[in-house]
Coordinates of C-alpha atoms in Angstrom, one line a residue:
X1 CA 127.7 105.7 -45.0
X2 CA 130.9 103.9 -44.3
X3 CA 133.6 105.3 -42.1
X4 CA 137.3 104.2 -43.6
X5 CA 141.0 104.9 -41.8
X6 CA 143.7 104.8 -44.1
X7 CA 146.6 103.8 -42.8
X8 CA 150.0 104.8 -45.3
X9 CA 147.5 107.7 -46.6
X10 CA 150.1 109.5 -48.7
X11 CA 151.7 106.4 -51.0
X12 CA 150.6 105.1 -53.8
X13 CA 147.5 102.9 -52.8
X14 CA 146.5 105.5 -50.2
X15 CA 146.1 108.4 -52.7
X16 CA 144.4 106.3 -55.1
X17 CA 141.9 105.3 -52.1
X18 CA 141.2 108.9 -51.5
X19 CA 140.5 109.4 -55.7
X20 CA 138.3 106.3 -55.5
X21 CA 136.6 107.7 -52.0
X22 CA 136.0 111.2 -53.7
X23 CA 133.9 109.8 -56.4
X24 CA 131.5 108.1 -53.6
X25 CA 130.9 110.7 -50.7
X26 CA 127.6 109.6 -50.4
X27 CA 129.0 106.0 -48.8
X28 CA 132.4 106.5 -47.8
X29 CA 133.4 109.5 -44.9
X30 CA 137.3 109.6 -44.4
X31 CA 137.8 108.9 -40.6
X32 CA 141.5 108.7 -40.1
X33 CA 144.5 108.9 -42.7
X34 CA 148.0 108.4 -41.3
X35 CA 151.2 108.9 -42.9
X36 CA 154.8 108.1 -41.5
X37 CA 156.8 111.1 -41.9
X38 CA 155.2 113.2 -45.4
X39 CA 153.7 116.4 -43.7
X40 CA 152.7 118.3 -46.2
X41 CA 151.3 115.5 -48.1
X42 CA 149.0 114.6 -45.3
X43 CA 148.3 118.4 -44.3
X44 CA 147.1 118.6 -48.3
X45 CA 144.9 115.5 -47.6
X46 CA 143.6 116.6 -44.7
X47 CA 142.6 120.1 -46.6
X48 CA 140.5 118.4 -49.4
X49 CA 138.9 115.3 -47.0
X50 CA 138.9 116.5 -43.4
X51 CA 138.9 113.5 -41.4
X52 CA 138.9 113.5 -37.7
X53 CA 142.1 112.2 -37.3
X54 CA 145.4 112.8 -38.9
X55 CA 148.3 110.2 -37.6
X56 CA 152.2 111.0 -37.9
X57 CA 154.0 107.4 -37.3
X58 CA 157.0 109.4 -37.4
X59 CA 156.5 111.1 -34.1
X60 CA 159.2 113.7 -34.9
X61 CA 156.6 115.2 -37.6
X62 CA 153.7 115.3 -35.6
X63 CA 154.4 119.1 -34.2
X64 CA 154.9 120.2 -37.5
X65 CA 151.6 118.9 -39.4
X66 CA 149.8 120.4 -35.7
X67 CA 151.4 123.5 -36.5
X68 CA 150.4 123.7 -40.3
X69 CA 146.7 122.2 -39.1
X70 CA 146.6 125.0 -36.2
X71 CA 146.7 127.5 -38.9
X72 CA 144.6 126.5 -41.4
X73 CA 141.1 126.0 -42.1
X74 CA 140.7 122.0 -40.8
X75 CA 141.8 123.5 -37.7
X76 CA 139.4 121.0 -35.4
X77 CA 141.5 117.6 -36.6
X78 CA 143.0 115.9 -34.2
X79 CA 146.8 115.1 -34.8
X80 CA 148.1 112.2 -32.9
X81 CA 151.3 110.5 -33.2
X82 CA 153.0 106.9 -32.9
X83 CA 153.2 103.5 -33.2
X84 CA 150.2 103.4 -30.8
X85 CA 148.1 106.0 -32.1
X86 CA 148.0 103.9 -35.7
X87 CA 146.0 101.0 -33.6
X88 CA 144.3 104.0 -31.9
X89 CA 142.8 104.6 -35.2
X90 CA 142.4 101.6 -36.5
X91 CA 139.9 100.1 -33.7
X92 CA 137.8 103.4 -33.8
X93 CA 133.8 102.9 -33.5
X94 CA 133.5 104.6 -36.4
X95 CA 135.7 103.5 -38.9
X96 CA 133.9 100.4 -40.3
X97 CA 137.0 99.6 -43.1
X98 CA 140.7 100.1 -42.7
X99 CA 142.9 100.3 -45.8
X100 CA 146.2 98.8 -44.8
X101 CA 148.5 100.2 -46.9
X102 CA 151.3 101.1 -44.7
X103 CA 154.4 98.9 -46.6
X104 CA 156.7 96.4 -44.8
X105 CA 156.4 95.0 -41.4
X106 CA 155.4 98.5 -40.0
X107 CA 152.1 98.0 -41.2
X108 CA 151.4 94.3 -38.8
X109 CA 150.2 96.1 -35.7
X110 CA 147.9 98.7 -36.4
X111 CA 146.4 96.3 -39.3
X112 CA 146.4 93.1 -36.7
X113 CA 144.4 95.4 -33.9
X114 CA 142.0 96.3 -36.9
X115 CA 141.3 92.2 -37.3
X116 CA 141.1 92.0 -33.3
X117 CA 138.3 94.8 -33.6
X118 CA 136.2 93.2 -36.3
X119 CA 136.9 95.7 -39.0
X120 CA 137.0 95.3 -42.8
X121 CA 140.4 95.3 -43.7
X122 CA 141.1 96.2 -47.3
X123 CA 144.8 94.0 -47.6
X124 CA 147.6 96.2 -49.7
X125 CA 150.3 95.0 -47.0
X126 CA 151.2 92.1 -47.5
X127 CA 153.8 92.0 -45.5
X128 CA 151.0 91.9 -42.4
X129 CA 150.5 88.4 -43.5
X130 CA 153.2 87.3 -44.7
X131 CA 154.9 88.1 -41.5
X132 CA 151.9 86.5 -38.9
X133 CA 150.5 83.8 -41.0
X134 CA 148.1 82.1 -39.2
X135 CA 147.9 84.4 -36.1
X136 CA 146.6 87.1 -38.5
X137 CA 144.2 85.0 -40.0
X138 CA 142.7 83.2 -36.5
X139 CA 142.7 86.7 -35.4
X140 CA 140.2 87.9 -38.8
X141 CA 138.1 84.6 -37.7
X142 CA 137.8 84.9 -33.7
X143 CA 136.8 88.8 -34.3
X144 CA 134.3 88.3 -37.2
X145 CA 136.3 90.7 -39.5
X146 CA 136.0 90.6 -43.0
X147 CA 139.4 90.2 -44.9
X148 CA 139.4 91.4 -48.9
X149 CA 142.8 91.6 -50.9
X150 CA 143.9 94.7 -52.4
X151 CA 146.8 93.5 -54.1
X152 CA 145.9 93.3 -57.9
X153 CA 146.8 89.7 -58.3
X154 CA 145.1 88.6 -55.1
X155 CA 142.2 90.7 -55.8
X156 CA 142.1 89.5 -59.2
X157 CA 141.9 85.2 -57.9
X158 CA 139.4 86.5 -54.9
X159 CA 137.0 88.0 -58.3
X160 CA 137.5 84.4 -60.0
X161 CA 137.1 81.8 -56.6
X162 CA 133.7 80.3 -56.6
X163 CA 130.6 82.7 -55.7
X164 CA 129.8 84.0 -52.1
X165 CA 133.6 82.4 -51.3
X166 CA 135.8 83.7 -47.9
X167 CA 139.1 84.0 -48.0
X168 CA 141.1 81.2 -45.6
X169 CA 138.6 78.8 -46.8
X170 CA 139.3 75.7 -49.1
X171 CA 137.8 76.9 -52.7
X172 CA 136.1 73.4 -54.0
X173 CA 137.1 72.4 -57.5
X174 CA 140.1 75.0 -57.3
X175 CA 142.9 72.6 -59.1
X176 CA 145.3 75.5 -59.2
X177 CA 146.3 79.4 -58.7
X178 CA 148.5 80.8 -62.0
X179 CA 149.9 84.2 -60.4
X180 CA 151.1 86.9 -62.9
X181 CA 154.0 89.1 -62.7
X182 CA 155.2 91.8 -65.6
X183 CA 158.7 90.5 -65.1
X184 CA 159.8 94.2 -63.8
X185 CA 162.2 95.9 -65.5
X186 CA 165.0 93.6 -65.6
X187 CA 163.2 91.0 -68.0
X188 CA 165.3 90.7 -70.3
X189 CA 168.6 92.4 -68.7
X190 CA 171.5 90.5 -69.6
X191 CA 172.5 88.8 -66.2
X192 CA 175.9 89.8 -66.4
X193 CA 174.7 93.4 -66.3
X194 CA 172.5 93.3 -63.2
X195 CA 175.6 93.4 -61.1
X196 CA 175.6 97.2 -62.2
X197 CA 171.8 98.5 -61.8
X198 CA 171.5 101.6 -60.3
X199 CA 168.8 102.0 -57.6
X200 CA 167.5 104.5 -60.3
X201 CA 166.9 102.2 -62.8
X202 CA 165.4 99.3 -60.2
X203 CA 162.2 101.6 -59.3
X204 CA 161.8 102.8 -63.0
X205 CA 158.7 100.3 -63.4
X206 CA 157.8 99.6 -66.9
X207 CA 153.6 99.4 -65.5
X208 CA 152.7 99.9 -62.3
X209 CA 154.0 103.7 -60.5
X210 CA 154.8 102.2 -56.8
X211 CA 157.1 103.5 -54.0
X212 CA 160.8 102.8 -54.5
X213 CA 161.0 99.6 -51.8
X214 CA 157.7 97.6 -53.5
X215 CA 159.4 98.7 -57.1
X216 CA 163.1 97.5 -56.1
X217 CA 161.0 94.2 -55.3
X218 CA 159.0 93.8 -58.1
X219 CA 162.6 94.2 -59.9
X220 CA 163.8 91.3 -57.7
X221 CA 160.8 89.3 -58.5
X222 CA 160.7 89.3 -54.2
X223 CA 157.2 91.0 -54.2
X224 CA 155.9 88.3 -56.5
X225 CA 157.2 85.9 -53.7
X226 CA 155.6 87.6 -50.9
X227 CA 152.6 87.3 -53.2
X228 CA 153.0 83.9 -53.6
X229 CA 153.1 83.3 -49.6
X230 CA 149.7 85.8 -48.9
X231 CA 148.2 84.0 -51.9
X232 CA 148.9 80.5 -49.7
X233 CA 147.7 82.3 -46.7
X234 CA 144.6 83.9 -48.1
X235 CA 143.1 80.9 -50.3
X236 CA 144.3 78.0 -48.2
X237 CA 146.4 76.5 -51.1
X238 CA 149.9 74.7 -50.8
X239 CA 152.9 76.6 -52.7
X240 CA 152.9 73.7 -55.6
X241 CA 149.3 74.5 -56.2
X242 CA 150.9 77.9 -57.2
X243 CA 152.2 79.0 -60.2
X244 CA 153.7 82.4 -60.9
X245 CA 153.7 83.4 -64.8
X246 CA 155.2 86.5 -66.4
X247 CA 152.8 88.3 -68.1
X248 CA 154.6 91.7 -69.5
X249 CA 151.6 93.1 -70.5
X250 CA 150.0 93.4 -67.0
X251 CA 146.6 93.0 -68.3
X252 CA 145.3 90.0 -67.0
X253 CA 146.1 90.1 -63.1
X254 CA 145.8 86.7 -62.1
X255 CA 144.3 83.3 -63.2
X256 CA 141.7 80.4 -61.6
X257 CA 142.2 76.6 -62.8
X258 CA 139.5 74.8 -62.2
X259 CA 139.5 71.0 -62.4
X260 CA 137.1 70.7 -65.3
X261 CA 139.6 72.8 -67.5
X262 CA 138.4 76.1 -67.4
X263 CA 140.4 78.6 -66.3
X264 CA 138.9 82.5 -65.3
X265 CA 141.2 85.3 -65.6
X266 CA 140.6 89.0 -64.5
X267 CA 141.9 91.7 -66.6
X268 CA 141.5 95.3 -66.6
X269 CA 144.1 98.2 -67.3
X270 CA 147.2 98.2 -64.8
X271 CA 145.6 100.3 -62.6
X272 CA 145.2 99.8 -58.9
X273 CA 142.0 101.8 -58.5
X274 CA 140.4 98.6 -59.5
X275 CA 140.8 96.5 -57.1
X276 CA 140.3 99.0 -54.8
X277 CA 136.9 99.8 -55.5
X278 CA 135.9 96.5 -56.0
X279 CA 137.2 95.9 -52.5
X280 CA 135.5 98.8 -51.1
X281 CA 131.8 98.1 -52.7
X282 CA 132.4 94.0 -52.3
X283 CA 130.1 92.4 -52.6
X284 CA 128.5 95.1 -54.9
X285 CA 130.2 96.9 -58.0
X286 CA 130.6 100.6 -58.3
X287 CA 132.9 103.1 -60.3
X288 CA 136.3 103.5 -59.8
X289 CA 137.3 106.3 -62.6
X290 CA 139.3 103.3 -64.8
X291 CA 139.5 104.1 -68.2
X292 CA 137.6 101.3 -70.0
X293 CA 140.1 98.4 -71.0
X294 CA 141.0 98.6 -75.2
X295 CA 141.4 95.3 -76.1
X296 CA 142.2 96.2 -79.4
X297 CA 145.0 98.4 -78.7
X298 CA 146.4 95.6 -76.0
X299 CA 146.7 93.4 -79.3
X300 CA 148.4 90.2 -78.2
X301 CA 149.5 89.3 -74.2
X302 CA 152.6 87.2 -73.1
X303 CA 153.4 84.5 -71.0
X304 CA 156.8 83.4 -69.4
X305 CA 157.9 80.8 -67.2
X306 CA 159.9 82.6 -64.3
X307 CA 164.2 82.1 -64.8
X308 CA 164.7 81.3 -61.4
X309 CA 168.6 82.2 -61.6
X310 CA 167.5 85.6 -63.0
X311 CA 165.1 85.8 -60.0
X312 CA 166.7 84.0 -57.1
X313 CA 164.7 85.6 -54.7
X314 CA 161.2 84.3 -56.2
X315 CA 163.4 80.9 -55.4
X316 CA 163.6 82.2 -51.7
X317 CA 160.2 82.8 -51.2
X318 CA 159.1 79.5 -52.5
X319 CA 161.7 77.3 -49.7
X320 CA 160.2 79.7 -47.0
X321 CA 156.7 79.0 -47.1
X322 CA 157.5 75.4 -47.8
X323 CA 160.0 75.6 -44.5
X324 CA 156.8 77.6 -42.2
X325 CA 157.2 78.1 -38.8
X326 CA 159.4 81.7 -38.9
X327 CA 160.8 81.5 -42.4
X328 CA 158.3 83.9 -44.0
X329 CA 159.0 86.4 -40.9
X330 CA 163.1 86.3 -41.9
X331 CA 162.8 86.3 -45.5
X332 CA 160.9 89.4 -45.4
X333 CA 162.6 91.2 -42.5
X334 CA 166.6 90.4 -44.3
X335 CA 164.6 91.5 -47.7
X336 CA 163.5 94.9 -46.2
X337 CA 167.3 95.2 -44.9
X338 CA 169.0 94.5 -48.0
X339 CA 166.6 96.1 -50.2
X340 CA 167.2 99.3 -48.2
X341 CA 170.8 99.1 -48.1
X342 CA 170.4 99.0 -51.8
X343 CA 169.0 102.2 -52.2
X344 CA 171.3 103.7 -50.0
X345 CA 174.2 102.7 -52.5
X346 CA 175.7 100.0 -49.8
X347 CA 175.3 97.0 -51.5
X348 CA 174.7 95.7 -55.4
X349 CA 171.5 94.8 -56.6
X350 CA 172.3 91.2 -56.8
X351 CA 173.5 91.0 -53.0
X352 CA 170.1 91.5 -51.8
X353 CA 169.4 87.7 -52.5
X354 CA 172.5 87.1 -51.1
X355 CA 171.8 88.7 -47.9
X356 CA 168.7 86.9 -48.0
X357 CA 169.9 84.1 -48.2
X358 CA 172.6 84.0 -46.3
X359 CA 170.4 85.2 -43.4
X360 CA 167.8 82.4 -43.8
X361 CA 170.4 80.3 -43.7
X362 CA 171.4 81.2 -39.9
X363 CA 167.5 80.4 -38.5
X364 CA 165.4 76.9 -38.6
X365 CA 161.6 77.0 -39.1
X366 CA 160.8 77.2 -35.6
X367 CA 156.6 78.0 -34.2
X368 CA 155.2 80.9 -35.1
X369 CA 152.5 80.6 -33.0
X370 CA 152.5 83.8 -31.3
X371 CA 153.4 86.8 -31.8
X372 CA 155.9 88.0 -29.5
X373 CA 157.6 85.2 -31.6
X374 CA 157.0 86.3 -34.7
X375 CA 158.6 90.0 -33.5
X376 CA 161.5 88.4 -31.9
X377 CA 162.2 86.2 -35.3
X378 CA 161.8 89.9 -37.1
X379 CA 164.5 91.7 -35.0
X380 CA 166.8 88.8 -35.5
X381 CA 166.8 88.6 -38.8
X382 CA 167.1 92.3 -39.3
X383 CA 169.9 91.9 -36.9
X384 CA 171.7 89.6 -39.0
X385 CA 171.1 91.0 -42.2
X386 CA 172.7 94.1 -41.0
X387 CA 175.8 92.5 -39.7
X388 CA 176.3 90.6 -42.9
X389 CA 176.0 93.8 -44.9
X390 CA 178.5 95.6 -42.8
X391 CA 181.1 92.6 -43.6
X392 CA 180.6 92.9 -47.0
X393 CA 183.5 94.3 -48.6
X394 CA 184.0 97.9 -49.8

């Protein structure tokens, strides 16, 4: 029996963890879950899987989830709280897999001191390596840790590289990577009108059910660039050697080209319980509670080039992992500004490239060779991003 920590227990990926864990108690054992501020979703975790360990990041929580805990019948967990007790957690002896599902740059530490330890790190934040590059993945090598992508599109090209391939490594006779998006609900918006979206209708996903900053990118087409940078990262490809492709229908979640013309696709129904338990039993299959996939009903798929004046920030992502050095690190740190700023009702939805933009503008790809300057680069952008937010006018 594997021991797993969940890190970001109580959002989307984490939940549908615990469903896919619950089907398979005879090999998984729920060591740590960890949530940053939802107490009574954790406390209700905690009540159906008692782990060990139950994390508050938000350490302003953590007497309230002791309290509820204290009184109830999972009374022996131990509640810890903090940046520090996430790593704490994710370097236990026991926990043999770590679910990084913790979004944005939050997620980096606790899922970098997880690589450090030699865990199996099951990849949803992809803003852990999108943000560290290279340190994340020397990190995974030096430590003997085995890295497998969550992400349905990554997850999908890691089922369709050669057999018994590693991610990092060069896939041989790999010509190309074709990376699907749905498009997100703005598709076919009139670009005129995407001045006025409302964040309402910017997390109203037409396929996937996601938390409101992954669903305001997927409407920016910014999450598909952050996939495009892991997917450089993971399989040891260069951006041109990617191409992203709207596919509306969500049912095929990535492509392989090979160079003798064949290309392998993975499909399944938009449902990220699949990649997840293919992660989880890797190298091995097992259930994950999926409905099987009706082609009959799909009836016909899609396929779009991207408009990259509809999507400017897919545009973005592509110049910053062609820049390197700290580009990545800004992109994302002024995206998870703006996009926040966003939902608070500060900005329109078409500032948040803007911002971007206008932030990247300020930096050069400098090293990112360490990370205390891969932090600083973070902190700078997010300082900048914020300053050219409060400027804009009312």
């Amino acid at each position: 029996m594997k021991g797993i920590c969940i890190l970001g227990a109580t959002g989307s990926i984490g939940v549908s963890t615990l469903d896919v864990v619950a089907r398979h108690p005879d090999l998984y054992k729920v060591v740590a879950l960890t949530a940053n501020g939802n107490v009574d979703g954790l406390f209700e975790q905690c009540l159906v899987h008692h782990p060990e360990y139950a994390v508050m990041a938000d350490a302003s929580k953590a007497d309230a989830l002791r309290a509820k805990i204290a009184a109830s019948s999972v009374a022996d967990i131990k509640v810890l709280a903090g940046a520090e007790a996430l790593q704490q957690v994710a370097t236990l002896e026991n926990v043999d897999s770590i679910m990084a599902a913790i979004v944005g740059a939050a997620g980096l530490i606790p899922t970098l001191a997880a690589a450090k330890a030699g865990k199996t790190i099951l990849l949803a934040n992809k803003e852990a390596l999108v943000m560290s590059g290279q340190i994340f993945l020397q990190a995974v090598r030096d430590a003997g840790a085995q890295l497998l992508p969550i992400d349905s599109e990554h997850n999908a090209i890691f089922q369709c590289m050669p057999a018994a391939y590693t991610t990092g490594t060069v896939a041989k006779a790999v010509r190309r990577i074709l990376l699907t998006a749905s498009g997100g609900p703005f598709r076919q918006t009139p670009l005129a009108d995407l001045d006025h979206v409302t964040p309402e209708q910017a997390v109203a996903h037409p396929k996937w059910d996601m938390g409101r900053k992954i669903s305001v990118d997927s409407a920016t087409m910014m999450n598909k660039g952050l996939e495009l940078i892991e997917a450089c990262l993971l399989f040891n490809v260069e951006p041109d050697d990617v191409q992203v492709v709207i596919h509306p229908q969500s049912i095929i979640h990535s492509m392989v080209d090979y160079v003798d013309g064949s290309v392998l696709a993975q499909m399944g129904n938009p449902d990220m319980r699949t990649p997840i338990a293919y992660a989880m039993a890797w190298p091995e299959r097992f259930d994950s509670g999926v409905a099987p996939l009706d082609i009959f009903k799909v009836g016909h798929m899609d396929f779009e080039q991207p408009d990259l004046q509809r999507f400017p920030c897919l545009k973005l992502a592509y110049l910053a992992i062609k820049a390197g050095g700290i580009m990545p690190t800004v992109l994302n740190a002024a995206n998870e500004i703006a996009v926040q700023a966003f939902l608070d009702e500060e900005i329109r939805f078409t500032d948040i490239a803007k911002i971007i933009e206008q932030t990247m503008s300020q930096f050069s790809p400098e090293s990112a060779d360490s990370l205390e300057l891969v932090l600083t680069a973070d902190q700078q952008a997010r300082n900048v991003a914020h300053s050219l937010i409060t400027a804009l006018p009312a």
